C-alpha angles and dihedrals in degrees: 000000000000089000090055091049090048092049091051092050093047090053092048092050092047094048092046089051091052090046088055092051093046103041103027104030097029092232134125115213095174133026122267089248092054091046092051091048089055090049092048091050090052093047090050093050093046090051092047092046106032091169087075097051117127132193089223094055115126087238086073095048127092107199144336133317134273127265122238089219097071136044114262118230135176126257109233088224119027113261102227127197121232126251111241132229128188103182143046089246093056090047091051090050090054091048091051091051090052093049092048092051099047096032099228143078092208101104141100132239125218108214118199138172117262104232115215105225143081120311120233136178120216122198120204126189126177090354097305134106103248101176144342125212136188117238090256110165093337094259098055131025139185114269104238096158094132092054094045092053088065091064109095095209091061110084113226091192128028128216114280092252090069098048094107095058125099113192150136120238122193126211148153126253109220141164115226114237096243091050090047092053091049090049091052092046089054091049091051090049088055092047093251127139111263118239119257101232142335097260096054091043093051092046093049094043097060090053095054117122094221109070090191088064090047089055089058092058116090094238124166130189120216112194122210112163140039119198121187144134088216097058118065123185134152099230138038090226089060089055090054090054090048089053089054090052089053090056100258122144104249110163114227098237101104120109130194113219131176102214142044086244089061090050091054092049090053090049093049094046094055094041087062098037104035092102088065092062119102090229138040125267128178099197143320133283121226118200133179100247101211112084094210090057090049090055091047093051094046125172144300116222088275113018141038110248090214096062137048138172127231108211120207119228116259119261112265122200138167126244139154123273108228103177146330127246119202113215126198119222129204091263092051094255113150111222120192117223122192120228109209143189101263113267129178112238125169094345100312137083114252119207102154134040136186122250092181099208149000090260091054091049090049091049092054092048090216125196129189111266092025115144105236134190112242126198130184104230105230082356090284116075115042125225137173112252101176150330130268096236091197092059104044127157121245120284090245088059093070111142115243118204110233120257094206132050112266089218107044104009093238117148113265124230133202107226122212115270092004125123093212141056115244138215105223095193088110099171102029103047109098098207093048092049093049091047092053092050091049090052093047094054095042123121097258092047123038095337097213115180118215097034103097124164095268093046091052091051090048093048091047093051090047090053095246093117132037101149139003093272090062088068088075094049101051120144103233093188089060092045092052089059093058113106110262095020119078130167096298094054091045091050092049089051091050091052092050092051093047091050090053089066087073092062119119126259089254092058092048092046091051091043098055086067108230105183114263092006099117128169094280094046092050090054091052093048096053090054088064104026120048100191142031090237092060091045090053091057097050122106129219094265095053092043092050090056089067113100111268095001107122130194093266093055092041092053090048091054092049091048091050093056092043089067112088090208090063092048090052090048092053091048089053091050090049090053089056091055103256117159113255099163136064109252119230093234092059084095116034098189145335095238092118095040112142093013122121120208135191118202121207136167135012122306133210103218104024139035118236090252090054092050090049089051092050091052095048094044088057095049101264130126129230122217129188098224138040115250140152088278093057115108100184138018108203102208123197131173115312094016110180111263093224092060092048092048093048092047091051092047092051096041094244114165112251113210139164131230092270090056090051092056088049089055092059098036 
């Protein structure tokens, strides 16, 4: 059973890592198909072993995280993701579920293109754009209104005939291909690095702090969905036409069809013709057109049941393998990266591709000068998927994995049950040390402003940093003398570092970088272990008894504390005042213990995050959707009607924020 628990936790950590890359760093490390396979595996295991379910599992989350750079605000109606399909069989299965639920085959589909950009949610009141949010986690998004107002295709004011309406309208921020190419040409002319692709550029642009710079980017906004209690129409396609009348940019590519055959024809047509479009798509979206049927079908915790996306397979081309680079990660893992003859895939030139691990390289039996098939995972990050057997390199060109670390020349070792070779020069390997410091200061760990990747490399090379403890012993007088810094920058850095000392034990535990102890695992550990000293004394058996901590993670924790260098590091961090114990006030009471809450709407005295915090501090749990297990729905202004209806049907108590305070008083 421990192996099952460990497998579930490994999947959660892996999916959370890919979510961080995709939503926070605007990168794809694996393809959408591979990501969805991981998610399906996790869903299956959680359903088969419900005793290991967790409210924080990525199966319960809708989108990405929130940025610390912008204020977080609540969507009036949750901004769900779409479930993905990749085959005709999966599409048929979705269709059959819909028919079974609504009891008829007499309905239309509205088929639309799936724009490849960054999702946003615009809120209009009395004919004016009031705010614009990113998708965020689906319940809350970053307020980027100022940036969105610089995009000419987003109306700031609507025609007078629409002044009475209050609504949210969802859309996708994209950069047309021609505009993207012109932007990159201009950057090259100025000696700047060209952007990788339109999607990443659009996603990064709307999160810039300087709205003047955002205005210089050729951003467009394509709208695809209106949600409102004020606007009533029978069909989704009618809402699209209404959006056009309001002045929104709704491309005329949707098609209403009355059969699953018509849906498949639409999918096939655009799979063939998508390269003729002036912008990028990565599939199509199929929606049940009738609004009443949409309401009847409702939502899962993550997806609408009345809509689904069909994702096109990534473009796959052949090119020559020139050489292999071997990169060192913060844990010492050696990852092979293929250097390729440049090839144009999905609108950008690919020169490098991931091989993931030694085992993967061995499986492919690569040789130098092989012609390999390259795919852009999710049409963003390239990877090698196979070899053109008819165009193989010579036998003498077989690739030999290095025996020594390319960074520090230490001998590499293949660890048991690992797919990679490792450099075990933990303290002396430059790349490992820099990687650990970068992890420690990252947003989900100590969240230290002013210590970006380049700054950390500079400080390491100058001898200011050797390990994470050195962060708290920096000489700010010396830093102020570095070109481009000065006293103000040094003082801001000092403040950021001092503030990080207030972080919780969980943040510190995650930040010190014990292998396999990700964000979720660190949260589980602190529920059972209230200090680093107690954790250091635990054995594999006692650690494995903690929810979601498998044997592999337990052994890694024991190994970490068996190393005298790590003990010395923690003692140094303690001397600088970092928090290595769980404070008593982390939980105020157990008055809400065993109770499950759902939060919906906008509140007068508290933000949704504050209400969530109140519940958790008093022992309760927060869920994203109303179910039979829900005890209370906390309803604010503009609570979604579907949540209210479900709560009433299931007999769930509906309370407000005042009632919540009464419960804990």
